[in-house]
Amino acid sequence: MSGYENATLNPQVRHNVFLIFREALNNAVKYSKSPEVKVRLEFLDSQLTLEVSDSGIGFDPQSVSAGNGLYTLKKRAQMLKGHFTFESAPGKGTHLFLRIKLSRLKPIA
């Protein structure tokens, strides 16, 4: 047992993780044209990992404008001192990945 089975995120971290999740899911639903979106949230090895993937139309990351939601996702991940990446290519879908340290979690006794 890691001690984090019933852990809670502090409110600011929880809020930002939720906003990252919501934006990633919204982008997938709005733009991907994918019949399904997969979401994985995991607490493992002192880290929280969030992945959002679709098998939709994808996009060319080089053509992303500064106003795109991906910019906001990156900024929120930076605020959390987390690691954020994404992969996409036309016709190949999109995969978003966020990892933050569990030290930002408070175990519940």
PDB file of C-alpha atoms in Angstrom:
ATOM      1  CA  MET A   1       0.000   0.000   0.000  1.00  0.00           C
ATOM      2  CA  SER A   2       1.322   3.400  -0.966  1.00  0.00           C
ATOM      3  CA  GLY A   3      -0.679   5.445   1.543  1.00  0.00           C
ATOM      4  CA  TYR A   4      -2.365   7.288  -1.322  1.00  0.00           C
ATOM      5  CA  GLU A   5      -5.346   4.979  -1.835  1.00  0.00           C
ATOM      6  CA  ASN A   6      -7.670   7.541  -0.228  1.00  0.00           C
ATOM      7  CA  ALA A   7      -5.563  10.633  -0.905  1.00  0.00           C
ATOM      8  CA  THR A   8      -6.961  14.007  -1.820  1.00  0.00           C
ATOM      9  CA  LEU A   9      -5.366  16.645  -3.987  1.00  0.00           C
ATOM     10  CA  ASN A  10      -5.111  20.114  -2.528  1.00  0.00           C
ATOM     11  CA  PRO A  11      -7.892  22.290  -3.981  1.00  0.00           C
ATOM     12  CA  GLN A  12      -5.684  24.261  -6.399  1.00  0.00           C
ATOM     13  CA  VAL A  13      -4.057  21.124  -7.845  1.00  0.00           C
ATOM     14  CA  ARG A  14      -7.398  19.315  -8.021  1.00  0.00           C
ATOM     15  CA  HIS A  15      -8.965  22.282  -9.827  1.00  0.00           C
ATOM     16  CA  ASN A  16      -6.158  22.499 -12.393  1.00  0.00           C
ATOM     17  CA  VAL A  17      -6.116  18.739 -13.040  1.00  0.00           C
ATOM     18  CA  PHE A  18      -9.883  18.886 -13.562  1.00  0.00           C
ATOM     19  CA  LEU A  19      -9.543  21.843 -15.976  1.00  0.00           C
ATOM     20  CA  ILE A  20      -6.823  20.021 -17.932  1.00  0.00           C
ATOM     21  CA  PHE A  21      -9.042  16.941 -18.131  1.00  0.00           C
ATOM     22  CA  ARG A  22     -12.074  18.998 -19.181  1.00  0.00           C
ATOM     23  CA  GLU A  23     -10.174  20.898 -21.888  1.00  0.00           C
ATOM     24  CA  ALA A  24      -8.574  17.720 -23.251  1.00  0.00           C
ATOM     25  CA  LEU A  25     -11.933  15.937 -23.357  1.00  0.00           C
ATOM     26  CA  ASN A  26     -13.663  18.964 -24.882  1.00  0.00           C
ATOM     27  CA  ASN A  27     -11.005  19.210 -27.609  1.00  0.00           C
ATOM     28  CA  ALA A  28     -11.363  15.517 -28.420  1.00  0.00           C
ATOM     29  CA  VAL A  29     -15.161  15.675 -28.616  1.00  0.00           C
ATOM     30  CA  LYS A  30     -15.204  18.945 -30.548  1.00  0.00           C
ATOM     31  CA  TYR A  31     -12.407  18.376 -33.077  1.00  0.00           C
ATOM     32  CA  SER A  32     -11.360  14.727 -33.354  1.00  0.00           C
ATOM     33  CA  LYS A  33     -14.403  13.250 -35.112  1.00  0.00           C
ATOM     34  CA  SER A  34     -13.494  10.063 -33.278  1.00  0.00           C
ATOM     35  CA  PRO A  35     -16.163   7.494 -32.381  1.00  0.00           C
ATOM     36  CA  GLU A  36     -14.535   7.091 -28.959  1.00  0.00           C
ATOM     37  CA  VAL A  37     -12.250   8.872 -26.521  1.00  0.00           C
ATOM     38  CA  LYS A  38     -10.220   6.931 -23.970  1.00  0.00           C
ATOM     39  CA  VAL A  39      -9.367   8.416 -20.585  1.00  0.00           C
ATOM     40  CA  ARG A  40      -6.962   6.905 -18.078  1.00  0.00           C
ATOM     41  CA  LEU A  41      -6.278   8.331 -14.627  1.00  0.00           C
ATOM     42  CA  GLU A  42      -3.719   6.493 -12.539  1.00  0.00           C
ATOM     43  CA  PHE A  43      -1.976   6.925  -9.198  1.00  0.00           C
ATOM     44  CA  LEU A  44       1.217   4.879  -9.342  1.00  0.00           C
ATOM     45  CA  ASP A  45       4.820   5.166  -8.156  1.00  0.00           C
ATOM     46  CA  SER A  46       4.234   8.516  -6.436  1.00  0.00           C
ATOM     47  CA  GLN A  47       2.720  10.065  -9.543  1.00  0.00           C
ATOM     48  CA  LEU A  48      -0.650  11.020 -10.917  1.00  0.00           C
ATOM     49  CA  THR A  49      -0.966  10.260 -14.630  1.00  0.00           C
ATOM     50  CA  LEU A  50      -3.781  11.456 -16.869  1.00  0.00           C
ATOM     51  CA  GLU A  51      -4.057  10.315 -20.478  1.00  0.00           C
ATOM     52  CA  VAL A  52      -6.721  11.300 -22.989  1.00  0.00           C
ATOM     53  CA  SER A  53      -6.579   9.590 -26.390  1.00  0.00           C
ATOM     54  CA  ASP A  54      -8.721   9.473 -29.477  1.00  0.00           C
ATOM     55  CA  SER A  55      -8.489   7.699 -32.816  1.00  0.00           C
ATOM     56  CA  GLY A  56      -9.837  10.653 -34.752  1.00  0.00           C
ATOM     57  CA  ILE A  57      -8.591  12.875 -37.547  1.00  0.00           C
ATOM     58  CA  GLY A  58      -5.597  14.224 -35.650  1.00  0.00           C
ATOM     59  CA  PHE A  59      -3.750  17.381 -36.637  1.00  0.00           C
ATOM     60  CA  ASP A  60      -0.322  18.707 -37.533  1.00  0.00           C
ATOM     61  CA  PRO A  61       1.223  20.027 -34.272  1.00  0.00           C
ATOM     62  CA  GLN A  62       3.307  22.503 -36.288  1.00  0.00           C
ATOM     63  CA  SER A  63       0.118  24.239 -37.447  1.00  0.00           C
ATOM     64  CA  VAL A  64      -1.330  24.822 -33.949  1.00  0.00           C
ATOM     65  CA  SER A  65      -2.065  28.494 -33.244  1.00  0.00           C
ATOM     66  CA  ALA A  66      -1.237  30.217 -29.944  1.00  0.00           C
ATOM     67  CA  GLY A  67      -4.961  30.580 -29.205  1.00  0.00           C
ATOM     68  CA  ASN A  68      -5.496  26.838 -29.224  1.00  0.00           C
ATOM     69  CA  GLY A  69      -6.518  25.002 -26.052  1.00  0.00           C
ATOM     70  CA  LEU A  70      -3.212  23.118 -26.096  1.00  0.00           C
ATOM     71  CA  TYR A  71      -1.430  26.299 -25.019  1.00  0.00           C
ATOM     72  CA  THR A  72      -3.715  26.511 -21.974  1.00  0.00           C
ATOM     73  CA  LEU A  73      -3.096  22.853 -21.169  1.00  0.00           C
ATOM     74  CA  LYS A  74       0.675  23.393 -21.222  1.00  0.00           C
ATOM     75  CA  LYS A  75       0.421  26.472 -18.976  1.00  0.00           C
ATOM     76  CA  ARG A  76      -1.713  24.648 -16.416  1.00  0.00           C
ATOM     77  CA  ALA A  77       0.725  21.715 -16.385  1.00  0.00           C
ATOM     78  CA  GLN A  78       3.582  24.163 -15.792  1.00  0.00           C
ATOM     79  CA  MET A  79       1.656  25.683 -12.871  1.00  0.00           C
ATOM     80  CA  LEU A  80       1.470  22.179 -11.388  1.00  0.00           C
ATOM     81  CA  LYS A  81       5.162  21.596 -12.079  1.00  0.00           C
ATOM     82  CA  GLY A  82       3.966  18.653 -14.124  1.00  0.00           C
ATOM     83  CA  HIS A  83       5.029  17.064 -17.366  1.00  0.00           C
ATOM     84  CA  PHE A  84       2.632  17.559 -20.298  1.00  0.00           C
ATOM     85  CA  THR A  85       3.059  16.149 -23.783  1.00  0.00           C
ATOM     86  CA  PHE A  86       0.873  15.363 -26.724  1.00  0.00           C
ATOM     87  CA  GLU A  87       1.221  13.447 -29.941  1.00  0.00           C
ATOM     88  CA  SER A  88      -0.883  13.907 -33.031  1.00  0.00           C
ATOM     89  CA  ALA A  89      -0.669  13.596 -36.791  1.00  0.00           C
ATOM     90  CA  PRO A  90      -3.253  13.954 -39.531  1.00  0.00           C
ATOM     91  CA  GLY A  91      -5.276  10.739 -39.697  1.00  0.00           C
ATOM     92  CA  LYS A  92      -3.564   9.291 -36.611  1.00  0.00           C
ATOM     93  CA  GLY A  93      -5.617  10.657 -33.704  1.00  0.00           C
ATOM     94  CA  THR A  94      -4.337  12.532 -30.667  1.00  0.00           C
ATOM     95  CA  HIS A  95      -2.822  11.404 -27.371  1.00  0.00           C
ATOM     96  CA  LEU A  96      -2.450  13.825 -24.433  1.00  0.00           C
ATOM     97  CA  PHE A  97      -0.380  12.916 -21.398  1.00  0.00           C
ATOM     98  CA  LEU A  98      -0.031  14.660 -18.006  1.00  0.00           C
ATOM     99  CA  ARG A  99       2.094  13.497 -15.096  1.00  0.00           C
ATOM    100  CA  ILE A 100       2.495  15.228 -11.725  1.00  0.00           C
ATOM    101  CA  LYS A 101       4.246  14.176  -8.539  1.00  0.00           C
ATOM    102  CA  LEU A 102       2.079  12.728  -5.792  1.00  0.00           C
ATOM    103  CA  SER A 103       3.976  14.787  -3.238  1.00  0.00           C
ATOM    104  CA  ARG A 104       1.303  17.348  -4.059  1.00  0.00           C
ATOM    105  CA  LEU A 105      -1.257  14.924  -2.622  1.00  0.00           C
ATOM    106  CA  LYS A 106      -2.232  14.729   1.016  1.00  0.00           C
ATOM    107  CA  PRO A 107      -2.726  11.157   2.280  1.00  0.00           C
ATOM    108  CA  ILE A 108      -5.836  10.682   4.389  1.00  0.00           C
ATOM    109  CA  ALA A 109      -5.227   8.928   7.684  1.00  0.00           C
TER     110      ALA A 109
END
